C-alpha cells in the first residue's frame, strides 16, 4: 500500500517534469523540398514538438500549388530513460501533398497552431518551382522498360565544384565533389580522388546532409562526397584529373508478364555504374611584376603585430622580439621574416608557434615568431624594421607590413663580452663571420723593373759562382801552410803532458845531482801526479792511487804498468822523508821515466 | 810619352762616361713613364675608374715593366671593370683577362698569396672543371717550388754554395775536433740544400718561361671542336677564364687540354697564353 502511493507520487512528479520540459521550448517548423518540378507532387510537413491544442492548426493557403492530399496528422511520443535520466519527446506532423502548377518562386505562408494556450507560427518558406526539361518526370514516375537502359546519362553523375577557377598562385580554392542523382543509390563501391598535383590540398570536414539542387533544368538529389581546400603551387593552366567513382544504382522495374495482384510485380535490380568528372582546368595567374624584395609568396590578407623588448636592456641578458602574423591566406606557406640584428648580438633560432585553422573559407589564424637574442656588448643600437610583404588577390596589390625602427640601448653591468663567463662558442669569444667575398685590393707599391731577367744561368749567376769558387781556392792556397802548421800544433799538444813530465823529471835529475833528496822526490811526485792530471784532465786534488789505477785500466794500460806506477808513487812518498841510500834515487828515477814512457806509448795510440 | 798615354786614358774615360750617361738618359725615360703610369693606375683604381686603371697598368706592361704586382693589379682592375657592368657582368671578356693576369702574376711570383686568392675567387665564375689529381711527389715538389721565385731559389743556391765552401775551409782549418766535425756535417747539409735549391730554381725557371698554358679569353663562351675545322663537332663550350694546357698549335687553331684531361681544338683568337 505504502509502496503504491510512493510509486504514484513518483509518476506524478515525472508527469509534471515532462510537461515542464516540453513547455520549455516549443518549435513549430515547416519542411518542404526546393526546388521542385512542375507536375511532380511533393510533401510539405508542418511539425510541432509539443502536443498542440485540439483543432488549433490553421493551414495556410498554398498559393501556386494544388493540394492533392492532406492534412494527414501523425503523432509520436517517446520517453527515454538513460542512466536514470528521463527524456521525452513528442512530435506531431501535419502533412500535405502539393502539386506545383506553374514555374516561379512561391511562398508557403505561415501556418499557425497553439499549444498549451500559446500560439505559434511557422516561418514563410520560399519554394522554387521550375519546369523540367526533356521528358519531364519520366524517371521520377518510374515507368522503366528495362533495368540497364533505364538509367539515363544525366540521371546520375558527379561534379567537382570549384569556388573559383581563375586565381593567383597561393590563393585557396574550395573544391567539393558532389553526387547528383535522380535515382536510388544502393552502394558506393569505390571513390578514387586524384592526387591534386601542383596543389597543396587539405581535406575539409563538411556537412553531408543531402540536398536538392537544380542542374541543367532538372532537379537532383545531391550528396557531398568530399571537400578539399586547394592552393595552387605554380602558375599556369593547372588541370585536376578526373575523379573516378563506382556506384550501384537501384532500379525498380515493373514486370509486365507477372503482375502480382497484391505487390504489383515490381522487381528491383542493382545496376553498377562508373562515374567520372570531366578534367577541370584552373587558370593560375603569376604574381604581378614589381614585387618588393621582402615578398616571399604570402597570399591573402594579413596583419602584423610585434612585441619588442624594453628600450633599455642589460648586456648578457636574454631578450626576445616577438612577431605575430595573423589573417587569412596561405599561412602555412609564409616564411619567417628576416630579422637583422647588430653583429655584437647573438641571435638564436626563432621559435615558431602557429595557430592555423583550415576551413571551407580558407586557411586563417596566426603564426608567432619568437626571436631570442642576447646583447654581448653595451651601446646604442638601432634595430632595422622587420618587413613582411603579402599579396592581396582581391585588390591584386602587394602590401608591406613593417615593425617600426627602434633604438635599443644596452647597458653594461660589468660583464662585458670579454669577461662574460657564458660566452657561447669558446675560443676567442666566437668566430668572426665571413660576410662576403671579394677580390683583394691591388698592390699599391712595387719595385718596377724589367721582369724578364732570370738570375739562374745568367752571366751574373755564373760570375758569382766563379767568384765564390775562386775565393775558396785562393783562401785554401793561402791557408794551406797554416793548415800544415796547425797539424804540427795538434801533434805537439798531444805530447804536451809528456813534455811537462819530462821537464819535471829533468828538474828532479838536477836535484839528484845536488843530492837534495827532499826536493828530488817532491819534484818526481809532482811529475807523476801532474802527468796523470794533464793527460787525463783530472784535477790533482781528485787523484788517488785508486783513481789512477782505474784511469789507466780504462785506457788499456797493462795492470803491471799501472801497479808499477802506483808503486813508484808509494816509494817516492816513503823515501821523501826517510833517510835512504843514494843509489835509490837513480833507481826510482829510472823506473819513473820507464813507466811514463810505457804508459805514453799505450795511451797515445 | 807619358803625357800622351794620360791623354788617351783621359779621352777613353770621357768616352766611357759619356756612353754611360747617354745610356742612363735613354733608360731613365721609360722607367719614369712606367712609374707615372703605375701611380696613375693605382689612383684610378682607388677612385673606381677601372677603365683608366686597366689602360694605365696595360701601359706599364707594354713598357716592359711587367712584374707580378702589375699583372696582379691588372687582374683586379679587369675583374672590377667586368663587375661594374651590373646588367651583364663580364660582357666583354673581362673575367678571362682578369684570370689571365692573375695567372701571369702567379707565374712570375708563385708565392704571391693575394694573387692566388683572387684567382681562386675569379675562377668560381667560370665553368672550369676539376683538375686531375697530381701524384704526391709532384704535388710536394710543386708546393716546395712555389714558395719562392726562380731568382729566390738561385740566390739561396749561391748563398748555400758560399756557405758550403766556407764550411769546408773551417773543416780544413779548425783545430778542435768538435768544430771540425760540426763543420763537416753542416757542410754536407748545405751542399744538399745547394743542389736542391739549384734544381728548384731551374725548375721554376722552366715553369716561368713556358707558355704551355693559356686562358680562354672571349666574350662569353668559345666552342672547342673535335678537329681543327669549324664543321667538326663542338665537344666543349668553355666559358671565359677557363685555364687550359696547350698541346700543339697551327696558324688558326690550337689543340688544348682541359684540366680534367679532355682535349679539343680552339681558335687561336679565343685564347691567350699565360
Tab-separated table of C-alpha atoms in Angstrom, chain A residues 108-529:
chain	number	residue	atom	x	y	z
A	108	UNK	CA	4.220	28.857	-48.302
A	109	UNK	CA	2.649	31.347	-45.938
A	110	UNK	CA	2.954	30.808	-42.171
A	111	UNK	CA	0.743	28.210	-40.589
A	112	UNK	CA	-0.436	28.803	-37.070
A	113	UNK	CA	-1.023	26.449	-34.180
A	114	UNK	CA	-1.453	26.794	-30.466
A	115	UNK	CA	-0.029	24.555	-27.807
A	116	UNK	CA	-0.624	24.933	-24.104
A	117	UNK	CA	-2.532	28.105	-24.753
A	118	UNK	CA	0.263	29.792	-26.629
A	119	UNK	CA	0.146	30.238	-30.355
A	120	UNK	CA	2.999	29.511	-32.706
A	121	UNK	CA	3.536	30.142	-36.402
A	122	UNK	CA	5.988	28.825	-38.982
A	123	UNK	CA	8.401	30.937	-40.957
A	124	UNK	CA	7.347	31.652	-44.525
A	125	UNK	CA	9.079	29.141	-46.823
A	126	UNK	CA	10.140	30.024	-50.339
A	127	UNK	CA	9.853	27.217	-52.852
A	128	UNK	CA	11.266	27.417	-56.320
A	129	UNK	CA	9.203	25.728	-58.976
A	130	UNK	CA	10.860	25.015	-62.258
A	131	UNK	CA	9.819	23.393	-65.447
A	132	UNK	CA	11.997	20.375	-66.073
A	133	UNK	CA	13.379	19.899	-69.495
A	134	UNK	CA	13.078	16.892	-71.759
A	135	UNK	CA	10.829	14.047	-70.831
A	136	UNK	CA	9.640	15.610	-67.669
A	137	UNK	CA	9.391	13.304	-64.709
A	138	UNK	CA	9.727	10.148	-66.733
A	139	UNK	CA	12.259	8.815	-64.277
A	140	UNK	CA	10.517	10.069	-61.194
A	141	UNK	CA	7.240	8.420	-62.068
A	142	UNK	CA	9.091	5.163	-62.552
A	143	UNK	CA	7.941	3.574	-65.794
A	144	UNK	CA	11.029	1.735	-66.953
A	145	UNK	CA	11.062	-0.952	-69.589
A	146	UNK	CA	14.448	-2.442	-68.679
A	147	UNK	CA	16.905	-2.070	-65.837
A	148	UNK	CA	20.000	-1.372	-67.836
A	149	UNK	CA	18.672	1.188	-70.233
A	150	UNK	CA	16.533	2.857	-67.682
A	151	UNK	CA	19.318	4.981	-66.246
A	152	UNK	CA	19.896	7.976	-68.425
A	153	UNK	CA	23.287	9.609	-68.736
A	154	UNK	CA	22.104	12.586	-66.744
A	155	UNK	CA	20.234	10.623	-64.139
A	156	UNK	CA	23.318	10.184	-62.022
A	157	UNK	CA	26.680	11.924	-62.275
A	158	UNK	CA	29.388	13.539	-60.147
A	159	UNK	CA	30.707	17.038	-60.361
A	160	UNK	CA	33.778	18.691	-58.871
A	161	UNK	CA	32.515	22.088	-57.849
A	162	UNK	CA	35.230	24.728	-57.568
A	163	UNK	CA	34.749	28.009	-55.761
A	164	UNK	CA	36.973	29.774	-58.288
A	165	UNK	CA	38.800	28.810	-61.455
A	166	UNK	CA	40.819	31.977	-62.010
A	167	UNK	CA	43.137	32.553	-59.056
A	168	UNK	CA	46.616	33.724	-58.106
A	169	UNK	CA	49.315	31.336	-57.046
A	170	UNK	CA	48.876	30.538	-53.369
A	171	UNK	CA	45.239	31.599	-53.220
A	172	UNK	CA	42.937	28.925	-51.911
A	173	UNK	CA	40.065	27.276	-53.785
A	174	UNK	CA	37.358	25.147	-52.280
A	175	UNK	CA	36.704	22.024	-54.290
A	176	UNK	CA	33.707	19.869	-53.436
A	177	UNK	CA	32.840	16.609	-55.024
A	178	UNK	CA	29.061	16.300	-55.330
A	179	UNK	CA	26.991	13.353	-56.451
A	180	UNK	CA	23.863	14.353	-58.386
A	181	UNK	CA	21.251	11.718	-58.686
A	182	UNK	CA	17.666	11.249	-59.610
A	183	UNK	CA	17.678	7.529	-58.823
A	184	UNK	CA	18.331	5.474	-55.751
A	185	UNK	CA	21.889	4.547	-54.964
A	186	UNK	CA	22.338	1.180	-53.281
A	187	UNK	CA	26.022	1.445	-52.559
A	188	UNK	CA	29.213	3.340	-53.355
A	189	UNK	CA	31.734	0.756	-54.442
A	190	UNK	CA	34.823	2.914	-54.747
A	191	UNK	CA	35.788	6.524	-54.823
A	192	UNK	CA	39.197	7.458	-56.126
A	193	UNK	CA	40.374	11.003	-55.558
A	194	UNK	CA	43.003	12.436	-57.909
A	195	UNK	CA	46.440	13.259	-56.462
A	196	UNK	CA	45.974	17.033	-56.957
A	197	UNK	CA	49.412	17.567	-58.499
A	198	UNK	CA	50.756	21.126	-58.224
A	199	UNK	CA	48.322	21.860	-55.444
A	200	UNK	CA	48.627	21.893	-51.737
A	201	UNK	CA	45.445	20.152	-50.598
A	202	UNK	CA	43.741	19.825	-47.287
A	203	UNK	CA	40.638	17.726	-46.722
A	204	UNK	CA	37.830	19.563	-45.029
A	205	UNK	CA	35.098	18.284	-42.840
A	206	UNK	CA	31.696	19.002	-44.317
A	207	UNK	CA	28.003	18.642	-43.676
A	208	UNK	CA	26.924	15.515	-45.539
A	209	UNK	CA	23.198	16.100	-45.363
A	210	UNK	CA	21.609	15.520	-48.744
A	211	UNK	CA	20.034	18.449	-50.504
A	212	UNK	CA	18.195	19.187	-53.682
A	213	UNK	CA	19.591	21.201	-56.465
A	214	UNK	CA	18.612	22.207	-59.923
A	215	UNK	CA	21.159	21.468	-62.583
A	216	UNK	CA	20.623	21.973	-66.310
A	217	UNK	CA	16.918	22.436	-65.767
A	218	UNK	CA	16.440	19.244	-63.800
A	219	UNK	CA	16.129	18.630	-60.122
A	220	UNK	CA	18.609	16.317	-58.440
A	221	UNK	CA	19.207	14.933	-55.033
A	222	UNK	CA	22.747	15.946	-54.184
A	223	UNK	CA	25.216	14.359	-51.787
A	224	UNK	CA	28.537	15.928	-50.923
A	225	UNK	CA	31.188	13.205	-51.058
A	226	UNK	CA	34.362	15.114	-50.302
A	227	UNK	CA	35.541	18.638	-49.815
A	228	UNK	CA	39.076	19.947	-50.227
A	229	UNK	CA	40.876	23.220	-49.853
A	230	UNK	CA	43.297	23.538	-52.746
A	231	UNK	CA	46.103	26.009	-53.078
A	232	UNK	CA	47.947	26.092	-56.413
A	233	UNK	CA	51.723	25.980	-56.040
A	234	UNK	CA	52.682	27.144	-59.505
A	235	UNK	CA	51.253	29.396	-62.138
A	236	UNK	CA	49.821	28.390	-65.493
A	237	UNK	CA	46.916	26.230	-66.583
A	238	UNK	CA	46.630	23.509	-63.986
A	239	UNK	CA	44.443	20.505	-64.631
A	240	UNK	CA	42.781	18.413	-61.977
A	241	UNK	CA	42.481	14.840	-63.156
A	242	UNK	CA	39.009	13.274	-63.278
A	243	UNK	CA	37.585	11.784	-60.126
A	244	UNK	CA	36.521	8.185	-60.668
A	245	UNK	CA	33.701	6.530	-58.803
A	246	UNK	CA	31.853	3.219	-58.928
A	247	UNK	CA	28.300	3.063	-57.664
A	248	UNK	CA	25.491	0.573	-57.654
A	249	UNK	CA	22.198	2.103	-58.667
A	250	UNK	CA	18.894	0.619	-57.744
A	251	UNK	CA	16.348	0.362	-60.471
A	252	UNK	CA	12.735	-0.628	-59.953
A	253	UNK	CA	11.223	-2.343	-62.959
A	254	UNK	CA	7.584	-3.160	-63.441
A	255	UNK	CA	7.401	-6.735	-64.648
A	256	UNK	CA	4.787	-6.797	-67.377
A	257	UNK	CA	4.460	-10.602	-67.516
A	258	UNK	CA	3.502	-11.436	-63.930
A	259	UNK	CA	1.579	-8.708	-62.319
A	260	UNK	CA	1.197	-9.612	-58.735
A	261	UNK	CA	-2.242	-8.562	-57.599
A	262	UNK	CA	-1.010	-7.569	-54.153
A	263	UNK	CA	2.602	-6.413	-54.503
A	264	UNK	CA	2.342	-5.116	-58.031
A	265	UNK	CA	5.043	-7.413	-59.515
A	266	UNK	CA	7.791	-4.831	-59.236
A	267	UNK	CA	11.352	-6.038	-59.327
A	268	UNK	CA	14.418	-4.249	-58.031
A	269	UNK	CA	17.650	-4.530	-59.980
A	270	UNK	CA	21.121	-3.443	-58.867
A	271	UNK	CA	22.942	-1.819	-61.737
A	272	UNK	CA	26.673	-0.987	-61.432
A	273	UNK	CA	27.661	2.328	-62.848
A	274	UNK	CA	31.046	4.056	-63.174
A	275	UNK	CA	31.069	7.787	-62.983
A	276	UNK	CA	33.804	10.304	-63.530
A	277	UNK	CA	34.129	14.056	-63.542
A	278	UNK	CA	35.393	15.966	-66.516
A	279	UNK	CA	39.030	17.137	-66.240
A	280	UNK	CA	38.922	20.589	-64.684
A	281	UNK	CA	41.308	23.324	-65.644
A	282	UNK	CA	42.226	26.133	-63.297
A	283	UNK	CA	43.892	29.275	-64.556
A	284	UNK	CA	46.583	30.203	-62.053
A	285	UNK	CA	47.958	33.680	-62.521
A	286	UNK	CA	51.548	34.600	-61.704
A	287	UNK	CA	52.017	37.449	-59.257
A	288	UNK	CA	52.172	40.817	-60.963
A	289	UNK	CA	55.589	42.346	-61.521
A	290	UNK	CA	57.115	44.737	-59.063
A	291	UNK	CA	57.105	42.521	-56.007
A	292	UNK	CA	59.114	44.030	-53.139
A	293	UNK	CA	62.268	42.188	-52.136
A	294	UNK	CA	60.645	41.121	-48.901
A	295	UNK	CA	57.872	39.265	-50.734
A	296	UNK	CA	58.117	35.553	-50.086
A	297	UNK	CA	54.930	34.190	-51.570
A	298	UNK	CA	52.445	35.088	-48.860
A	299	UNK	CA	48.984	35.438	-50.393
A	300	UNK	CA	45.940	36.628	-48.565
A	301	UNK	CA	45.199	39.366	-46.142
A	302	UNK	CA	47.360	39.690	-43.066
A	303	UNK	CA	48.178	41.935	-40.170
A	304	UNK	CA	51.406	42.016	-38.233
A	305	UNK	CA	51.932	42.682	-34.577
A	306	UNK	CA	55.282	42.895	-32.887
A	307	UNK	CA	56.264	42.754	-29.250
A	308	UNK	CA	59.606	44.406	-28.704
A	309	UNK	CA	61.724	44.311	-25.588
A	310	UNK	CA	62.160	47.341	-23.353
A	311	UNK	CA	64.120	50.129	-24.992
A	312	UNK	CA	66.857	49.727	-22.430
A	313	UNK	CA	68.215	46.267	-21.691
A	314	UNK	CA	71.212	44.831	-19.877
A	315	UNK	CA	74.162	43.202	-21.539
A	316	UNK	CA	74.260	39.361	-21.491
A	317	UNK	CA	70.560	39.120	-20.700
A	318	UNK	CA	68.243	37.054	-22.808
A	319	UNK	CA	65.617	39.161	-24.549
A	320	UNK	CA	63.215	38.428	-27.355
A	321	UNK	CA	61.375	40.012	-30.210
A	322	UNK	CA	58.008	38.530	-30.997
A	323	UNK	CA	56.332	38.945	-34.350
A	324	UNK	CA	52.829	37.699	-34.953
A	325	UNK	CA	51.351	37.475	-38.403
A	326	UNK	CA	47.661	36.840	-38.439
A	327	UNK	CA	44.961	36.816	-41.062
A	328	UNK	CA	43.712	34.534	-43.754
A	329	UNK	CA	45.625	33.220	-46.703
A	330	UNK	CA	48.366	30.687	-47.272
A	331	UNK	CA	49.592	30.965	-43.702
A	332	UNK	CA	51.157	27.534	-43.843
A	333	UNK	CA	53.487	28.691	-46.576
A	334	UNK	CA	54.726	32.003	-45.307
A	335	UNK	CA	58.390	32.119	-44.473
A	336	UNK	CA	59.964	33.595	-41.421
A	337	UNK	CA	60.520	37.348	-41.737
A	338	UNK	CA	64.184	38.314	-41.747
A	339	UNK	CA	65.400	39.972	-38.579
A	340	UNK	CA	68.712	41.793	-38.909
A	341	UNK	CA	70.443	42.367	-35.599
A	342	UNK	CA	73.716	44.149	-34.872
A	343	UNK	CA	76.841	41.999	-35.146
A	344	UNK	CA	77.508	42.021	-31.422
A	345	UNK	CA	74.126	40.422	-30.763
A	346	UNK	CA	73.793	36.691	-30.582
A	347	UNK	CA	70.572	35.719	-32.282
A	348	UNK	CA	69.253	32.209	-31.784
A	349	UNK	CA	66.895	30.164	-33.901
A	350	UNK	CA	63.421	31.583	-33.946
A	351	UNK	CA	60.659	29.693	-32.226
A	352	UNK	CA	57.586	29.309	-34.410
A	353	UNK	CA	54.165	28.805	-32.914
A	354	UNK	CA	51.195	28.571	-35.218
A	355	UNK	CA	47.524	28.582	-34.592
A	356	UNK	CA	46.159	27.885	-38.033
A	357	UNK	CA	42.686	26.610	-38.860
A	358	UNK	CA	41.720	25.224	-42.191
A	359	UNK	CA	38.054	25.692	-43.010
A	360	UNK	CA	35.897	25.923	-46.080
A	361	UNK	CA	36.548	29.650	-46.155
A	362	UNK	CA	40.310	29.071	-46.393
A	363	UNK	CA	43.241	28.998	-44.032
A	364	UNK	CA	43.199	31.512	-41.249
A	365	UNK	CA	44.798	32.039	-37.903
A	366	UNK	CA	48.119	33.366	-36.738
A	367	UNK	CA	51.793	32.467	-36.655
A	368	UNK	CA	54.060	33.811	-33.953
A	369	UNK	CA	57.799	34.002	-34.413
A	370	UNK	CA	59.871	34.493	-31.305
A	371	UNK	CA	63.445	35.621	-31.905
A	372	UNK	CA	65.518	35.182	-28.750
A	373	UNK	CA	68.731	37.207	-28.602
A	374	UNK	CA	71.460	38.227	-26.198
A	375	UNK	CA	73.333	41.512	-26.474
A	376	UNK	CA	77.009	40.816	-25.881
A	377	UNK	CA	78.293	44.362	-25.768
A	378	UNK	CA	76.885	47.605	-24.486
A	379	UNK	CA	75.939	50.670	-26.502
A	380	UNK	CA	73.145	52.196	-28.523
A	381	UNK	CA	71.843	50.020	-31.333
A	382	UNK	CA	69.242	50.647	-33.987
A	383	UNK	CA	67.211	47.632	-34.922
A	384	UNK	CA	66.072	47.770	-38.522
A	385	UNK	CA	62.376	47.211	-39.183
A	386	UNK	CA	61.252	43.668	-39.854
A	387	UNK	CA	59.255	43.709	-43.054
A	388	UNK	CA	56.659	41.236	-44.235
A	389	UNK	CA	55.074	41.547	-47.659
A	390	UNK	CA	51.966	39.799	-48.816
A	391	UNK	CA	49.940	39.821	-51.976
A	392	UNK	CA	46.282	40.605	-51.711
A	393	UNK	CA	44.496	38.761	-54.518
A	394	UNK	CA	41.313	40.756	-54.011
A	395	UNK	CA	42.971	44.035	-54.958
A	396	UNK	CA	45.923	42.451	-56.838
A	397	UNK	CA	48.330	44.579	-54.842
A	398	UNK	CA	51.348	43.985	-52.664
A	399	UNK	CA	51.187	45.219	-49.106
A	400	UNK	CA	54.210	45.522	-46.885
A	401	UNK	CA	53.868	45.443	-43.152
A	402	UNK	CA	56.821	46.542	-41.083
A	403	UNK	CA	57.654	46.989	-37.465
A	404	UNK	CA	58.859	50.433	-36.529
A	405	UNK	CA	62.577	51.129	-36.377
A	406	UNK	CA	63.582	51.303	-32.768
A	407	UNK	CA	66.631	52.088	-30.750
A	408	UNK	CA	67.865	49.721	-28.129
A	409	UNK	CA	70.262	50.917	-25.507
A	410	UNK	CA	72.267	48.124	-23.943
A	411	UNK	CA	73.635	48.911	-20.518
A	412	UNK	CA	76.839	47.342	-19.281
A	413	UNK	CA	76.570	45.542	-15.972
A	414	UNK	CA	80.300	44.909	-15.722
A	415	UNK	CA	80.207	41.581	-17.500
A	416	UNK	CA	81.115	42.731	-20.938
A	417	UNK	CA	81.881	40.356	-23.770
A	418	UNK	CA	85.428	39.592	-22.651
A	419	UNK	CA	84.651	38.810	-19.038
A	420	UNK	CA	81.367	37.094	-19.614
A	421	UNK	CA	81.655	33.546	-18.332
A	422	UNK	CA	78.956	32.182	-20.580
A	423	UNK	CA	80.229	33.204	-23.980
A	424	UNK	CA	78.983	30.572	-26.359
A	425	UNK	CA	81.371	29.273	-28.983
A	426	UNK	CA	84.504	29.423	-26.874
A	427	UNK	CA	87.876	30.274	-28.309
A	428	UNK	CA	88.128	33.957	-28.976
A	429	UNK	CA	84.561	34.692	-27.975
A	430	UNK	CA	83.019	33.198	-31.108
A	431	UNK	CA	84.306	33.024	-34.617
A	432	UNK	CA	84.241	36.094	-36.814
A	433	UNK	CA	81.743	35.719	-39.600
A	434	UNK	CA	82.798	35.877	-43.218
A	435	UNK	CA	80.075	38.095	-44.624
A	436	UNK	CA	81.043	38.165	-48.253
A	437	UNK	CA	83.973	37.516	-50.526
A	438	UNK	CA	85.594	39.883	-52.966
A	439	UNK	CA	88.920	40.061	-54.688
A	440	UNK	CA	91.691	41.548	-52.609
A	441	UNK	CA	92.840	45.081	-53.139
A	442	UNK	CA	95.566	45.950	-55.625
A	443	UNK	CA	99.218	46.245	-54.713
A	444	UNK	CA	99.933	49.898	-54.126
A	445	UNK	CA	103.700	49.935	-54.337
A	446	UNK	CA	106.093	47.813	-56.290
A	447	UNK	CA	109.661	47.939	-57.499
A	448	UNK	CA	109.248	48.288	-61.223
A	449	UNK	CA	111.950	46.519	-63.107
A	450	UNK	CA	112.366	44.680	-66.333
A	451	UNK	CA	110.943	41.391	-65.331
A	452	UNK	CA	112.393	39.069	-67.942
A	453	UNK	CA	115.838	38.750	-66.320
A	454	UNK	CA	116.166	35.443	-64.559
A	455	UNK	CA	119.171	35.184	-62.280
A	456	UNK	CA	119.863	31.495	-62.630
A	457	UNK	CA	122.094	30.582	-65.613
A	458	UNK	CA	122.549	34.285	-66.376
A	459	UNK	CA	126.124	35.624	-66.849
A	460	UNK	CA	125.782	37.299	-63.476
A	461	UNK	CA	124.984	33.939	-61.896
A	462	UNK	CA	127.988	32.275	-63.444
A	463	UNK	CA	130.135	35.220	-62.415
A	464	UNK	CA	129.004	34.911	-58.814
A	465	UNK	CA	129.613	31.156	-58.811
A	466	UNK	CA	133.056	31.577	-60.331
A	467	UNK	CA	133.935	34.328	-57.820
A	468	UNK	CA	132.847	32.139	-54.897
A	469	UNK	CA	134.841	29.147	-56.133
A	470	UNK	CA	137.880	31.351	-56.878
A	471	UNK	CA	137.693	32.863	-53.384
A	472	UNK	CA	137.611	29.363	-51.945
A	473	UNK	CA	140.631	28.243	-53.967
A	474	UNK	CA	142.585	31.374	-53.059
A	475	UNK	CA	141.677	31.035	-49.399
A	476	UNK	CA	142.655	27.375	-49.464
A	477	UNK	CA	146.009	28.059	-51.051
A	478	UNK	CA	146.776	30.900	-48.689
A	479	UNK	CA	145.765	28.994	-45.608
A	480	UNK	CA	147.280	25.693	-46.649
A	481	UNK	CA	150.580	26.385	-44.918
A	482	UNK	CA	148.723	27.297	-41.770
A	483	UNK	CA	146.822	24.076	-42.035
A	484	UNK	CA	150.037	22.086	-42.142
A	485	UNK	CA	151.408	24.044	-39.191
A	486	UNK	CA	148.204	23.531	-37.382
A	487	UNK	CA	148.566	19.817	-37.750
A	488	UNK	CA	152.008	20.047	-36.002
A	489	UNK	CA	150.464	22.109	-33.225
A	490	UNK	CA	147.926	19.408	-32.690
A	491	UNK	CA	150.637	16.796	-32.564
A	492	UNK	CA	152.603	18.917	-30.104
A	493	UNK	CA	149.635	19.405	-27.945
A	494	UNK	CA	149.189	15.673	-27.714
A	495	UNK	CA	152.740	15.379	-26.369
A	496	UNK	CA	152.351	18.297	-24.003
A	497	UNK	CA	151.593	16.205	-20.940
A	498	UNK	CA	154.611	14.029	-21.595
A	499	UNK	CA	156.726	17.138	-22.092
A	500	UNK	CA	155.805	18.679	-18.756
A	501	UNK	CA	156.582	15.397	-17.087
A	502	UNK	CA	159.918	15.258	-18.894
A	503	UNK	CA	160.698	18.818	-17.746
A	504	UNK	CA	159.906	17.940	-14.171
A	505	UNK	CA	161.908	14.729	-14.356
A	506	UNK	CA	164.803	16.758	-15.699
A	507	UNK	CA	164.455	19.087	-12.703
A	508	UNK	CA	164.394	16.042	-10.410
A	509	UNK	CA	167.563	14.770	-12.119
A	510	UNK	CA	169.238	18.113	-11.241
A	511	UNK	CA	168.184	17.774	-7.585
A	512	UNK	CA	169.517	14.201	-7.619
A	513	UNK	CA	172.863	15.515	-8.806
A	514	UNK	CA	172.766	18.047	-5.942
A	515	UNK	CA	171.845	15.163	-3.546
A	516	UNK	CA	168.782	17.121	-2.448
A	517	UNK	CA	166.630	14.121	-1.598
A	518	UNK	CA	163.603	16.004	-0.384
A	519	UNK	CA	163.399	18.275	-3.435
A	520	UNK	CA	164.090	15.318	-5.760
A	521	UNK	CA	161.207	13.204	-4.505
A	522	UNK	CA	158.929	16.252	-4.356
A	523	UNK	CA	159.635	17.026	-7.995
A	524	UNK	CA	159.333	13.359	-9.010
A	525	UNK	CA	155.923	13.055	-7.350
A	526	UNK	CA	154.814	16.309	-8.929
A	527	UNK	CA	155.896	14.984	-12.303
A	528	UNK	CA	153.973	11.747	-11.884
A	529	UNK	CA	150.773	13.253	-10.413
